[in-house]
PDB file of C-alpha atoms in Angstrom:
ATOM      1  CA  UNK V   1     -18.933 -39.103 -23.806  1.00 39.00           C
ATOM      2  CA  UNK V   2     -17.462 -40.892 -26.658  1.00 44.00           C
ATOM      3  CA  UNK V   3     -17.180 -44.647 -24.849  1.00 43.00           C
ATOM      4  CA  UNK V   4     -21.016 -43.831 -23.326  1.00 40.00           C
ATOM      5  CA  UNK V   5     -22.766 -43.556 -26.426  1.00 43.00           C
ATOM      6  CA  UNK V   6     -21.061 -46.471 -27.997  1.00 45.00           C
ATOM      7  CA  UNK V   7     -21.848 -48.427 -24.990  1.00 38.00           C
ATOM      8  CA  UNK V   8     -24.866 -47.393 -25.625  1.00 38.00           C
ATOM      9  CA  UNK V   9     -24.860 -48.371 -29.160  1.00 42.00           C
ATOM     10  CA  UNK V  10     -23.700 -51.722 -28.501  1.00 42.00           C
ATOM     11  CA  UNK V  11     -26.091 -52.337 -25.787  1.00 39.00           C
ATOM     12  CA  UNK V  12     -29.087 -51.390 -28.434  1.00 41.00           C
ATOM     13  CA  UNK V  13     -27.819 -53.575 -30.990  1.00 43.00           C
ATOM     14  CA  UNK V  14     -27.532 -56.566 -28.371  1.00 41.00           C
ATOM     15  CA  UNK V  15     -31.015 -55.662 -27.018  1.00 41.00           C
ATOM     16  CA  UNK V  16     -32.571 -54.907 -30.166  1.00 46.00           C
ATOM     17  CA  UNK V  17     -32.282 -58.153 -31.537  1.00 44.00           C
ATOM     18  CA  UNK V  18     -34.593 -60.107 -28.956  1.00 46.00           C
ATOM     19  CA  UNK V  19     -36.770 -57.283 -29.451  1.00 46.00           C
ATOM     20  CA  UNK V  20     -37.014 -57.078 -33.189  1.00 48.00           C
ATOM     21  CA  UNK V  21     -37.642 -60.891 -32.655  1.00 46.00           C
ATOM     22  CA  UNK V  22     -40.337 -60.415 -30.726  1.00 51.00           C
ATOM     23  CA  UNK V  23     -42.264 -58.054 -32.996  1.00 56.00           C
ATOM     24  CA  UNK V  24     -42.009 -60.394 -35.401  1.00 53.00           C
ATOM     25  CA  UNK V  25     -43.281 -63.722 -33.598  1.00 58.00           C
ATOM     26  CA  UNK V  26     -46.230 -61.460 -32.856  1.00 61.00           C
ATOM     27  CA  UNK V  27     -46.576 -59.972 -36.486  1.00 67.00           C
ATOM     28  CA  UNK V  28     -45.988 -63.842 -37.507  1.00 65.00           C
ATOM     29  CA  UNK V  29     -48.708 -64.928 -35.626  1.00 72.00           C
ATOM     30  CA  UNK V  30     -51.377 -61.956 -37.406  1.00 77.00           C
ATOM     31  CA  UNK V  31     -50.118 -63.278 -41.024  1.00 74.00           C
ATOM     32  CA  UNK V  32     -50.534 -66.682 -39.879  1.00 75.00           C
ATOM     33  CA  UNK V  33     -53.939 -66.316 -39.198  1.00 81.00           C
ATOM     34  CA  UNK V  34     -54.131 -64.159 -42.887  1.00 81.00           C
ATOM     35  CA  UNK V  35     -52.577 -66.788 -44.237  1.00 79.00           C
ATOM     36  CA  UNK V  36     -54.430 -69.338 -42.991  1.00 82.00           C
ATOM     37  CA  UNK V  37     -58.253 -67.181 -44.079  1.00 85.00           C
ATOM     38  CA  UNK V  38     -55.863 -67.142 -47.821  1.00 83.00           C
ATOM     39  CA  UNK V  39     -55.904 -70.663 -47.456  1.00 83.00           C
ATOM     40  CA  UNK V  40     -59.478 -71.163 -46.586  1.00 88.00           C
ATOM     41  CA  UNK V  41     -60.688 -68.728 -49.606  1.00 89.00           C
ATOM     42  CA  UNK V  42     -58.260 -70.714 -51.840  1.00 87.00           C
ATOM     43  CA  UNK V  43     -60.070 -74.272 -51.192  1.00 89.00           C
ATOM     44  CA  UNK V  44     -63.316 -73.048 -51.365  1.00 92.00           C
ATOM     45  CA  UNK V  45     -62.585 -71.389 -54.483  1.00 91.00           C
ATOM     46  CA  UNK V  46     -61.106 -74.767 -55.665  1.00 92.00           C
ATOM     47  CA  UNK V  47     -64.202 -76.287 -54.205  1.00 94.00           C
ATOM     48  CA  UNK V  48     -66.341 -73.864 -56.481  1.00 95.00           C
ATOM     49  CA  UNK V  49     -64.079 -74.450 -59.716  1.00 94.00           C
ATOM     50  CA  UNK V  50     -64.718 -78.529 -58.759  1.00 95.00           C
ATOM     51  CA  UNK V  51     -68.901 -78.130 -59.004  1.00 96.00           C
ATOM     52  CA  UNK V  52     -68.633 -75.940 -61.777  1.00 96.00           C
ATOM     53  CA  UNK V  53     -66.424 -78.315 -63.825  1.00 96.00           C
ATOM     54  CA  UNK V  54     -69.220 -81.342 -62.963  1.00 96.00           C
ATOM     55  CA  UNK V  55     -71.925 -79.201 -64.320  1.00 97.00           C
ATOM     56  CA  UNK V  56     -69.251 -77.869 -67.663  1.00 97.00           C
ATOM     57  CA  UNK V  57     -68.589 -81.255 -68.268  1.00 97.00           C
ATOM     58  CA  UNK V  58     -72.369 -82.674 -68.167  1.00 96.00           C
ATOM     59  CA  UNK V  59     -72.976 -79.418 -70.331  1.00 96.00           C
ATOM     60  CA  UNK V  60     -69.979 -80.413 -72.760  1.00 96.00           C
ATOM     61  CA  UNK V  61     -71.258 -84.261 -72.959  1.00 97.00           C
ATOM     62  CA  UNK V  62     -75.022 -82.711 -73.697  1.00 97.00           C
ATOM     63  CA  UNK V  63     -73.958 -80.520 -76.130  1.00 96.00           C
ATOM     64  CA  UNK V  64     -71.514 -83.186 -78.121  1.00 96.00           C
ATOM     65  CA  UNK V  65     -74.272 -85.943 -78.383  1.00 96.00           C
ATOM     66  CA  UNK V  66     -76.470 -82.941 -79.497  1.00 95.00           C
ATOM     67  CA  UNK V  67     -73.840 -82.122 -82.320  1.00 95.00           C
ATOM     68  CA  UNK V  68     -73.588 -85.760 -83.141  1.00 96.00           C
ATOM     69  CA  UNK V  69     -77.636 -85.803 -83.895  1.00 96.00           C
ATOM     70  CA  UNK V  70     -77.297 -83.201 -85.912  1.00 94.00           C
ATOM     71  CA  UNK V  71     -74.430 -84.695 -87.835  1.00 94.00           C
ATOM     72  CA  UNK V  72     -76.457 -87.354 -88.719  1.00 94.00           C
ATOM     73  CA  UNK V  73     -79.752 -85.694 -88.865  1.00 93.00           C
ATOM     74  CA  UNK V  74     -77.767 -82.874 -91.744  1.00 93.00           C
ATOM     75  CA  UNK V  75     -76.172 -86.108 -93.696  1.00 93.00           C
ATOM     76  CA  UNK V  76     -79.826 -87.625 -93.756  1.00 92.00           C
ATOM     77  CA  UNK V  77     -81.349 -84.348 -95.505  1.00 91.00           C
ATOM     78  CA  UNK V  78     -83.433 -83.677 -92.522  1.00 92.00           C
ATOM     79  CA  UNK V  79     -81.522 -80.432 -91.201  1.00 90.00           C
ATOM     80  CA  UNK V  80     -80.230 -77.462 -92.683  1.00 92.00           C
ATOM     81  CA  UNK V  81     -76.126 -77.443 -92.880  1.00 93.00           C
ATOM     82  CA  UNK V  82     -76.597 -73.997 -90.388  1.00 93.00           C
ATOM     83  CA  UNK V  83     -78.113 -75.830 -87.353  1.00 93.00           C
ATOM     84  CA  UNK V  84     -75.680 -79.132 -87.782  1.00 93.00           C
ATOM     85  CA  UNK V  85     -72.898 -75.856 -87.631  1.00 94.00           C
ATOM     86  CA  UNK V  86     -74.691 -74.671 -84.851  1.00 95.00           C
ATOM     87  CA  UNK V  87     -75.010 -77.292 -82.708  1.00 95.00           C
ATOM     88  CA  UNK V  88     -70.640 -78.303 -83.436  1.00 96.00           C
ATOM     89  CA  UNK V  89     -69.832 -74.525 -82.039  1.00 97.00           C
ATOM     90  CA  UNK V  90     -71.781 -74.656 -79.550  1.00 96.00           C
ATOM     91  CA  UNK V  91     -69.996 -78.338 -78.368  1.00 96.00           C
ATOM     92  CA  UNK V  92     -66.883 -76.278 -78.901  1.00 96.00           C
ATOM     93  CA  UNK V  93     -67.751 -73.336 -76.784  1.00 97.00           C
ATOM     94  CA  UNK V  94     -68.287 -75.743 -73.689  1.00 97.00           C
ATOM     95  CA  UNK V  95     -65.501 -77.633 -74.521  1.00 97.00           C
ATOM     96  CA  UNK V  96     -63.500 -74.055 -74.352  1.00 97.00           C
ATOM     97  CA  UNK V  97     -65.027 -73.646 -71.127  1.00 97.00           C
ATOM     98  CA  UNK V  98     -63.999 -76.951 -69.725  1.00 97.00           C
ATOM     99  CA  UNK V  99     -60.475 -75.997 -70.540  1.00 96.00           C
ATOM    100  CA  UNK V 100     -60.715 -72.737 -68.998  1.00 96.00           C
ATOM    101  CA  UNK V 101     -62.165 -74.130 -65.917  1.00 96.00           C
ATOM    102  CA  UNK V 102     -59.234 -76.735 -65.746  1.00 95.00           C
ATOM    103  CA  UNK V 103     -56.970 -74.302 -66.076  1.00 93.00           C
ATOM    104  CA  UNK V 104     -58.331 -72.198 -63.536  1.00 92.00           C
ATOM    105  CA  UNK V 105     -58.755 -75.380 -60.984  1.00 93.00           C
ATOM    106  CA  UNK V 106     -54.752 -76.542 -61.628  1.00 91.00           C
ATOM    107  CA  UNK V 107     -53.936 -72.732 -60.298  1.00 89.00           C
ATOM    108  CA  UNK V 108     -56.064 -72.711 -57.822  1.00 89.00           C
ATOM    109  CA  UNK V 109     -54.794 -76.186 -56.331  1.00 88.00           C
ATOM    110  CA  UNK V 110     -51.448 -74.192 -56.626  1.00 86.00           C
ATOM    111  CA  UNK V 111     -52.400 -71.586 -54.969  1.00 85.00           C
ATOM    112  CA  UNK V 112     -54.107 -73.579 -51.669  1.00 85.00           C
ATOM    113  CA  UNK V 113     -50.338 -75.135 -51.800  1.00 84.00           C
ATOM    114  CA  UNK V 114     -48.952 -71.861 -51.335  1.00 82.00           C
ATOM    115  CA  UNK V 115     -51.092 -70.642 -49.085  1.00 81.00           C
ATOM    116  CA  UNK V 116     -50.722 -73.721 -46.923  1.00 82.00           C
ATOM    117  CA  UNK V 117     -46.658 -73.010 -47.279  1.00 78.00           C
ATOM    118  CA  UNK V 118     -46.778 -69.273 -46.308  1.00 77.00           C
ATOM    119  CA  UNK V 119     -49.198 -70.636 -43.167  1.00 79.00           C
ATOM    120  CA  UNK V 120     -46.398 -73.213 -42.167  1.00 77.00           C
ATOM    121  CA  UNK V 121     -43.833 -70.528 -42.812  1.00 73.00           C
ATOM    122  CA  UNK V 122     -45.377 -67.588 -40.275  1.00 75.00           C
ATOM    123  CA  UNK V 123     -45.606 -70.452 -37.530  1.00 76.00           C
ATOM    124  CA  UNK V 124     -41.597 -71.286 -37.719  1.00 74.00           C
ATOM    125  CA  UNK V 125     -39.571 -68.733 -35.408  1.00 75.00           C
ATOM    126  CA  UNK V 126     -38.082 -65.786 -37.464  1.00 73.00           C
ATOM    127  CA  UNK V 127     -34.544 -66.151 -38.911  1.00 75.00           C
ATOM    128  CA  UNK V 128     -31.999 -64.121 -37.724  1.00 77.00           C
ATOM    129  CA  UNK V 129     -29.734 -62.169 -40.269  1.00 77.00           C
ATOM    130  CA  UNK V 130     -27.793 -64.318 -42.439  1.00 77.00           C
ATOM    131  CA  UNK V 131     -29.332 -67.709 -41.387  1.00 80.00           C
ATOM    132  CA  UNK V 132     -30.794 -70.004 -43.484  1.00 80.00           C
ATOM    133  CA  UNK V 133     -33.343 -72.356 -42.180  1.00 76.00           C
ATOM    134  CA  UNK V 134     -34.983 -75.331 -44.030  1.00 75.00           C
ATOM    135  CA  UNK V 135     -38.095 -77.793 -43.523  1.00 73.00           C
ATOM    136  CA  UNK V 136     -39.039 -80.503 -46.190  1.00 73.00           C
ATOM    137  CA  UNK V 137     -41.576 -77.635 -47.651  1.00 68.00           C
ATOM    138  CA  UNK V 138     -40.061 -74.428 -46.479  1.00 70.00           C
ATOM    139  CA  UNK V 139     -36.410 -73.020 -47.470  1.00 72.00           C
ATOM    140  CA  UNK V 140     -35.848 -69.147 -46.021  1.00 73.00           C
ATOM    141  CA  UNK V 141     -33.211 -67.353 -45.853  1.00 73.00           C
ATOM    142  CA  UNK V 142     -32.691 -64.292 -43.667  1.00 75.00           C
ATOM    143  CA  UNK V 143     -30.442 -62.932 -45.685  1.00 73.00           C
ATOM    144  CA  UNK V 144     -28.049 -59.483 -45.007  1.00 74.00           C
ATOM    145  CA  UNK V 145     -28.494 -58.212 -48.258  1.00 72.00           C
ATOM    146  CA  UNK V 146     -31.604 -56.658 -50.351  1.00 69.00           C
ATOM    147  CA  UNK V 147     -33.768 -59.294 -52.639  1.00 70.00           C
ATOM    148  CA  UNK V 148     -33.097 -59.625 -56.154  1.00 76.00           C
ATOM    149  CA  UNK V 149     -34.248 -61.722 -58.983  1.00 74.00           C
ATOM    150  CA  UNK V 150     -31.252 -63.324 -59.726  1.00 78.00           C
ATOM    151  CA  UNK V 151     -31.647 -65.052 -56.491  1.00 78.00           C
ATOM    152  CA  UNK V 152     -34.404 -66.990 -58.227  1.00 79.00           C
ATOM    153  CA  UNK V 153     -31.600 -69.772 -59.576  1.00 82.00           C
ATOM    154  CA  UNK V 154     -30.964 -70.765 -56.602  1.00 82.00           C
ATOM    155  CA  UNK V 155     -34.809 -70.834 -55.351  1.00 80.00           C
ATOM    156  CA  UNK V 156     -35.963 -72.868 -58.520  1.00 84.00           C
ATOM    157  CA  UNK V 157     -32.700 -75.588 -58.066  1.00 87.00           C
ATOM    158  CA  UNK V 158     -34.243 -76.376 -54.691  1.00 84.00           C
ATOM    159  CA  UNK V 159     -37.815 -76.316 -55.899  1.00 84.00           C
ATOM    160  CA  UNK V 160     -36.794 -78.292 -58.263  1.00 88.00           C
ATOM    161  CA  UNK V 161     -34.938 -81.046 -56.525  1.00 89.00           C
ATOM    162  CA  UNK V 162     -37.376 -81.601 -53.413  1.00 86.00           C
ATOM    163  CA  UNK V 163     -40.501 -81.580 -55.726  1.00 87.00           C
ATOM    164  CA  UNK V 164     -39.470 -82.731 -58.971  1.00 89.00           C
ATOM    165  CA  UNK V 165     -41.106 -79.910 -60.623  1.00 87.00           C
ATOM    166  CA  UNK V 166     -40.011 -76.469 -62.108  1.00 84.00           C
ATOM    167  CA  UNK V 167     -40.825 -73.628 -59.828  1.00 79.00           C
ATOM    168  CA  UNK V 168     -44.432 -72.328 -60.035  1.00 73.00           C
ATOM    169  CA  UNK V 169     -44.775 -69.383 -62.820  1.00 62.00           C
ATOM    170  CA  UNK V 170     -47.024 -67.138 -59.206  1.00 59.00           C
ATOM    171  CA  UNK V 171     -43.724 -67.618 -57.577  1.00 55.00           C
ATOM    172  CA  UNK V 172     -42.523 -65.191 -59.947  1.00 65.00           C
ATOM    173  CA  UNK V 173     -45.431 -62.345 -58.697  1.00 67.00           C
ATOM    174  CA  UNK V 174     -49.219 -61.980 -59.658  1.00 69.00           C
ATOM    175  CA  UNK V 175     -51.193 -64.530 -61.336  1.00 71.00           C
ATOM    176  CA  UNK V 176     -54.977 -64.164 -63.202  1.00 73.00           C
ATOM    177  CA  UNK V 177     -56.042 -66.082 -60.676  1.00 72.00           C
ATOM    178  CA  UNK V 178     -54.686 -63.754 -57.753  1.00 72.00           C
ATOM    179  CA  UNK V 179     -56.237 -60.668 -59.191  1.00 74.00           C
ATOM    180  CA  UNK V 180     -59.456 -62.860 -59.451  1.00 76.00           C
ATOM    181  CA  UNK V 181     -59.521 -63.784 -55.668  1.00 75.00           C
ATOM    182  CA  UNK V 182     -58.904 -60.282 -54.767  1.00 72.00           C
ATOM    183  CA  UNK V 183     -55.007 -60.490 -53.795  1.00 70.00           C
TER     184      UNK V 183
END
């Protein structure tokens, strides 16, 4: 009774393994396509942040030749000191907004780079336990043991080293700009 059931046992655990890779080429293949609709929302959100930043920085060249006038038309005598004030915060409210929407476009080129690395990452075969499998982009590890964060080191050395950059801060979990696309 003993030898059957770890016969049996061993046969699961040899037969498992094909299986459990199987469930996961097909689960790969639903979060490809997720990630690949992530990707999508990402550049058109980029796209949006692009036509916005046009129109900010017409506003911000508007509103800076507008504070200039008044400059000059205050020094003359021929406006109050309040609307020369006026028109220099309102050049510095779209120039705030500018910024903010530069900001906002640098994360969201990051995040159509992720996207586009978690959509080449659900296309590659799953690892098996304790293998480690690279591409120029992609470095995953199917490791035996739970994730932890001091696993990071090693993450942002070879971040680091293939694209001469520190590790991106929404590597680290949720960014502004996740919550704002609804992730």
């Amino acid at each position: 009774m003993i030898a059957r059931r770890e016969l049996l046992r061993s046969a699961w655990g040899t037969l498992s393994w094909p299986l459990i890779l199987v469930a996961l080429r097909a689960r790969a293949d639903e979060l490809g396509e997720a990630f690949a609709d992530l990707e999508q929302r990402a550049r058109e959100y980029r796209d949006s942040l692009t036509r916005l930043l046009t129109r900010q920085t017409g506003a911000l060249a508007h509103a800076t030749a507008a504070a200039e006038r008044y400059r000059e038309l205050h020094a003359s005598g021929l406006v109050a000191r309040g609307e020369a004030e006026e028109a220099e915060k309102a050049e510095a409210e779209a120039r705030v907004r500018v910024e903010e929407t530069q900001k906002e476009l640098a994360d969201s080129e990051s995040l159509v780079t992720e996207a586009r690395g978690l959509v080449q990452l659900a296309r590659l075969p799953p690892v098996a336990p304790g293998e480690e499998k690279s591409t120029p982009e992609i470095l995953e590890h199917g490791g035996v043991t739970p994730w932890t964060l001091a696993q990071v080191e090693g993450l942002q050395r070879f971040f680091l080293a293939r694209f001469q950059r520190p590790l991106p801060v929404s590597a680290m979990g949720q960014t502004p700009l996740h919550d704002r696309l609804g992730f």
